């Protein structure tokens, strides 16, 4: 039997129906605090509760395309963010409608605008990580694992540079680490460590226009380098045994 004969006799209805969705953990830093993008569900199940943006994939699209589309449709945000796959979740009963497997994604970007609700979302908003309601479905678990992934990736990848503008100061970069990790870092030690990692950042030859509110010297501006992994890694203070 060749492929055409097999497909002609194949009946997908012989197997239990399983749907595939995508959910997006979108993170940004606003007013010095880490925020996640949430939508208020406008339809059942869990109408009125907050959840991660997401939805069912379409028959003609790949998973990353579905994640970007859902992010745009439910929040009005254009898919101009760094996005990567996080994990898959398929526990029976995680969704009351049917057996649904969700593929989750992480998205990062600096200074993202206020979202606007669309599609089947009643509202959309950036919410501080430390001031969240209980989320619908198993989204608390997905968010928690997304946060841990982001915090770990700051140690060994240049992920922090996706939270700042194209050019930035070392102080601004340190602010990303402090916000995502939730701990203060020694300014001098951090500066030394960043510049000791080959390819992490590169100087632009430019400085800030002023020295800040205290009138100090103007700060040097940097851009992301070409490193994909940080060696040596910038370990979290809890793992180093010191705050810095």
Short mmCIF file of C-alpha atoms in Angstrom, two decimals:
data_model
loop_
_atom_site.label_atom_id
_atom_site.label_comp_id
_atom_site.label_asym_id
_atom_site.label_seq_id
_atom_site.Cartn_x
_atom_site.Cartn_y
_atom_site.Cartn_z
CA UNK A 1 0.00 0.00 0.00
CA UNK A 2 1.51 3.35 -1.02
CA UNK A 3 0.95 6.69 0.74
CA UNK A 4 -1.99 7.74 -1.43
CA UNK A 5 -3.84 4.50 -0.79
CA UNK A 6 -3.15 4.72 2.92
CA UNK A 7 -4.36 8.30 3.18
CA UNK A 8 -7.51 7.49 1.22
CA UNK A 9 -8.45 4.89 3.83
CA UNK A 10 -7.22 6.83 6.87
CA UNK A 11 -9.97 8.08 9.20
CA UNK A 12 -8.79 10.66 11.78
CA UNK A 13 -12.15 10.35 13.56
CA UNK A 14 -10.98 6.98 14.81
CA UNK A 15 -8.89 8.82 17.40
CA UNK A 16 -10.01 11.08 20.27
CA UNK A 17 -10.13 14.75 19.32
CA UNK A 18 -7.25 16.87 20.67
CA UNK A 19 -6.91 20.61 20.05
CA UNK A 20 -3.72 22.71 20.13
CA UNK A 21 -3.49 26.24 21.48
CA UNK A 22 -0.72 28.75 22.12
CA UNK A 23 -0.27 30.93 25.21
CA UNK A 24 2.15 33.84 25.48
CA UNK A 25 4.07 35.05 28.54
CA UNK A 26 4.91 38.60 27.43
CA UNK A 27 7.23 40.48 29.79
CA UNK A 28 8.41 44.08 29.88
CA UNK A 29 9.70 46.59 32.40
CA UNK A 30 7.52 49.57 33.17
CA UNK A 31 8.20 52.21 35.82
CA UNK A 32 11.01 50.13 37.27
CA UNK A 33 8.91 46.98 37.77
CA UNK A 34 8.53 43.74 35.84
CA UNK A 35 5.12 43.44 34.17
CA UNK A 36 3.31 40.63 32.37
CA UNK A 37 0.65 41.09 29.73
CA UNK A 38 -2.75 39.70 30.73
CA UNK A 39 -6.19 39.65 29.11
CA UNK A 40 -9.57 39.54 30.81
CA UNK A 41 -11.54 36.71 29.28
CA UNK A 42 -14.74 37.88 27.61
CA UNK A 43 -16.18 34.43 26.98
CA UNK A 44 -16.64 31.15 28.82
CA UNK A 45 -14.90 29.24 30.18
CA UNK A 46 -13.58 31.47 32.98
CA UNK A 47 -15.29 34.63 31.67
CA UNK A 48 -14.22 37.66 33.69
CA UNK A 49 -10.96 36.09 34.89
CA UNK A 50 -7.50 37.17 33.82
CA UNK A 51 -5.33 34.92 31.68
CA UNK A 52 -2.32 34.92 29.42
CA UNK A 53 -3.06 35.94 25.82
CA UNK A 54 -3.50 32.98 23.51
CA UNK A 55 -5.89 30.83 21.56
CA UNK A 56 -6.35 28.01 19.07
CA UNK A 57 -3.95 27.58 16.17
CA UNK A 58 -5.33 27.72 12.64
CA UNK A 59 -4.95 24.79 10.24
CA UNK A 60 -2.65 26.77 7.93
CA UNK A 61 -0.22 28.34 10.41
CA UNK A 62 2.85 27.27 12.33
CA UNK A 63 3.08 27.60 16.10
CA UNK A 64 5.24 30.78 16.23
CA UNK A 65 2.89 32.42 13.73
CA UNK A 66 -0.09 31.54 15.92
CA UNK A 67 1.61 33.00 19.00
CA UNK A 68 2.38 36.27 17.23
CA UNK A 69 -1.13 36.48 15.79
CA UNK A 70 -2.85 35.85 19.11
CA UNK A 71 -0.67 38.45 20.78
CA UNK A 72 -1.71 40.98 18.15
CA UNK A 73 -5.40 40.04 18.02
CA UNK A 74 -6.06 39.94 21.76
CA UNK A 75 -3.94 42.92 22.80
CA UNK A 76 -3.42 45.09 19.73
CA UNK A 77 0.36 44.78 20.08
CA UNK A 78 2.24 44.29 16.84
CA UNK A 79 4.43 41.18 16.87
CA UNK A 80 7.69 43.18 17.06
CA UNK A 81 9.03 41.46 20.14
CA UNK A 82 11.61 38.78 20.83
CA UNK A 83 9.62 35.55 21.09
CA UNK A 84 10.74 32.01 21.86
CA UNK A 85 9.08 28.72 22.76
CA UNK A 86 8.82 27.96 26.47
CA UNK A 87 7.15 24.58 27.05
CA UNK A 88 4.10 22.42 26.31
CA UNK A 89 1.23 21.68 28.69
CA UNK A 90 -1.16 18.82 28.11
CA UNK A 91 -2.51 17.54 31.41
CA UNK A 92 -6.00 16.02 31.06
CA UNK A 93 -8.59 18.39 32.48
CA UNK A 94 -6.50 21.56 32.15
CA UNK A 95 -9.30 22.98 29.99
CA UNK A 96 -12.99 22.13 30.64
CA UNK A 97 -13.95 22.25 26.95
CA UNK A 98 -11.98 19.29 25.63
CA UNK A 99 -8.52 17.77 25.61
CA UNK A 100 -6.29 20.74 24.76
CA UNK A 101 -2.52 20.86 24.52
CA UNK A 102 -1.00 24.32 24.85
CA UNK A 103 2.41 25.34 23.51
CA UNK A 104 3.59 28.37 25.45
CA UNK A 105 5.89 31.16 24.32
CA UNK A 106 7.99 33.83 26.01
CA UNK A 107 8.05 37.35 24.59
CA UNK A 108 10.30 40.23 25.68
CA UNK A 109 10.60 43.86 24.63
CA UNK A 110 11.37 47.25 26.17
CA UNK A 111 8.82 50.00 26.73
CA UNK A 112 5.87 48.28 25.12
CA UNK A 113 2.76 50.46 24.79
CA UNK A 114 -0.52 50.00 26.59
CA UNK A 115 -2.47 47.14 24.98
CA UNK A 116 -6.02 47.30 23.73
CA UNK A 117 -8.43 44.42 23.98
CA UNK A 118 -9.52 42.68 20.82
CA UNK A 119 -10.88 39.38 19.55
CA UNK A 120 -12.59 37.59 22.47
CA UNK A 121 -10.80 39.54 25.25
CA UNK A 122 -12.85 41.93 27.38
CA UNK A 123 -9.76 43.86 28.51
CA UNK A 124 -5.98 43.74 28.25
CA UNK A 125 -3.42 45.27 30.58
CA UNK A 126 0.15 45.15 31.82
CA UNK A 127 0.10 43.85 35.39
CA UNK A 128 2.94 43.93 37.89
CA UNK A 129 4.33 40.49 38.62
CA UNK A 130 4.03 41.05 42.37
CA UNK A 131 0.35 42.18 42.16
CA UNK A 132 -1.41 39.49 40.17
CA UNK A 133 -4.81 37.84 40.61
CA UNK A 134 -5.20 34.08 40.36
CA UNK A 135 -5.13 33.28 36.66
CA UNK A 136 -7.50 31.10 34.62
CA UNK A 137 -6.71 27.55 33.51
CA UNK A 138 -3.15 26.54 34.48
CA UNK A 139 -1.72 29.92 33.55
CA UNK A 140 -0.26 30.51 37.03
CA UNK A 141 2.00 27.53 36.41
CA UNK A 142 2.88 28.66 32.88
CA UNK A 143 3.70 32.16 34.09
CA UNK A 144 5.78 30.85 36.98
CA UNK A 145 7.84 28.65 34.70
CA UNK A 146 8.18 31.49 32.21
CA UNK A 147 9.53 33.79 34.92
CA UNK A 148 12.04 31.19 36.05
CA UNK A 149 13.17 30.68 32.46
CA UNK A 150 13.66 34.42 32.01
CA UNK A 151 15.58 34.75 35.28
CA UNK A 152 17.82 31.83 34.43
CA UNK A 153 18.47 33.03 30.89
CA UNK A 154 19.75 36.35 32.21
CA UNK A 155 22.62 34.38 33.71
CA UNK A 156 23.96 32.72 30.59
CA UNK A 157 22.52 34.60 27.57
CA UNK A 158 22.33 38.29 26.55
CA UNK A 159 18.54 38.25 27.06
CA UNK A 160 18.72 41.40 29.20
CA UNK A 161 19.56 43.45 26.11
CA UNK A 162 16.07 42.78 24.72
CA UNK A 163 14.60 44.75 27.65
CA UNK A 164 16.50 47.95 26.81
CA UNK A 165 16.71 50.24 23.80
CA UNK A 166 19.16 49.72 20.95
CA UNK A 167 21.76 51.77 22.84
CA UNK A 168 21.93 51.72 26.61
CA UNK A 169 24.09 52.40 29.64
CA UNK A 170 25.48 49.76 31.96
CA UNK A 171 23.28 51.27 34.68
CA UNK A 172 20.18 50.66 32.55
CA UNK A 173 21.31 47.10 31.90
CA UNK A 174 21.87 46.56 35.63
CA UNK A 175 18.32 47.82 36.22
CA UNK A 176 17.01 44.97 34.05
CA UNK A 177 18.87 42.37 36.11
CA UNK A 178 17.75 43.90 39.40
CA UNK A 179 14.11 44.08 38.27
CA UNK A 180 13.88 40.57 36.82
CA UNK A 181 15.91 38.92 39.59
CA UNK A 182 14.32 41.04 42.32
CA UNK A 183 17.62 41.77 44.12
CA UNK A 184 19.96 44.79 44.28
CA UNK A 185 23.37 44.43 42.66
CA UNK A 186 26.65 46.16 43.44
CA UNK A 187 27.12 48.75 40.69
CA UNK A 188 30.90 48.46 40.40
CA UNK A 189 30.96 44.67 40.45
CA UNK A 190 28.20 44.46 37.86
CA UNK A 191 29.98 46.91 35.56
CA UNK A 192 33.21 44.92 35.80
CA UNK A 193 31.48 41.59 35.15
CA UNK A 194 29.56 42.82 32.11
CA UNK A 195 32.65 44.23 30.44
CA UNK A 196 34.61 41.04 31.18
CA UNK A 197 32.22 38.85 29.15
CA UNK A 198 33.40 38.69 25.52
CA UNK A 199 30.74 39.81 23.05
CA UNK A 200 28.09 40.69 25.65
CA UNK A 201 28.10 44.43 24.92
CA UNK A 202 30.15 46.71 22.70
CA UNK A 203 30.83 50.40 23.03
CA UNK A 204 29.27 52.87 20.62
CA UNK A 205 31.80 55.63 21.20
CA UNK A 206 28.96 57.85 22.37
CA UNK A 207 27.74 59.04 25.76
CA UNK A 208 24.49 60.20 27.26
CA UNK A 209 23.61 63.86 26.72
CA UNK A 210 23.81 64.60 30.43
CA UNK A 211 25.09 63.08 33.63
CA UNK A 212 21.67 62.40 35.10
CA UNK A 213 19.75 64.14 37.86
CA UNK A 214 22.82 64.49 40.10
CA UNK A 215 24.89 66.22 37.45
CA UNK A 216 27.61 63.58 37.33
CA UNK A 217 29.73 62.64 34.31
CA UNK A 218 27.99 61.52 31.16
CA UNK A 219 27.64 57.74 30.88
CA UNK A 220 29.02 55.67 28.03
CA UNK A 221 26.51 54.09 25.67
CA UNK A 222 26.67 50.45 24.59
CA UNK A 223 24.83 48.15 22.21
CA UNK A 224 24.29 44.40 22.26
CA UNK A 225 27.30 42.41 21.09
CA UNK A 226 27.38 39.26 18.99
CA UNK A 227 27.58 36.75 21.86
CA UNK A 228 24.84 34.13 22.05
CA UNK A 229 26.04 32.67 25.34
CA UNK A 230 27.72 34.50 28.22
CA UNK A 231 31.02 33.05 29.38
CA UNK A 232 31.64 33.54 32.20
CA UNK A 233 27.98 33.58 33.20
CA UNK A 234 26.48 36.32 35.39
CA UNK A 235 25.18 34.19 38.24
CA UNK A 236 22.33 35.28 40.42
CA UNK A 237 23.46 36.46 43.87
CA UNK A 238 21.67 33.58 45.61
CA UNK A 239 23.85 31.20 43.64
CA UNK A 240 27.02 33.17 44.24
CA UNK A 241 26.44 33.66 47.95
CA UNK A 242 26.81 37.42 47.70
CA UNK A 243 24.78 40.43 46.59
CA UNK A 244 26.71 41.48 43.53
#
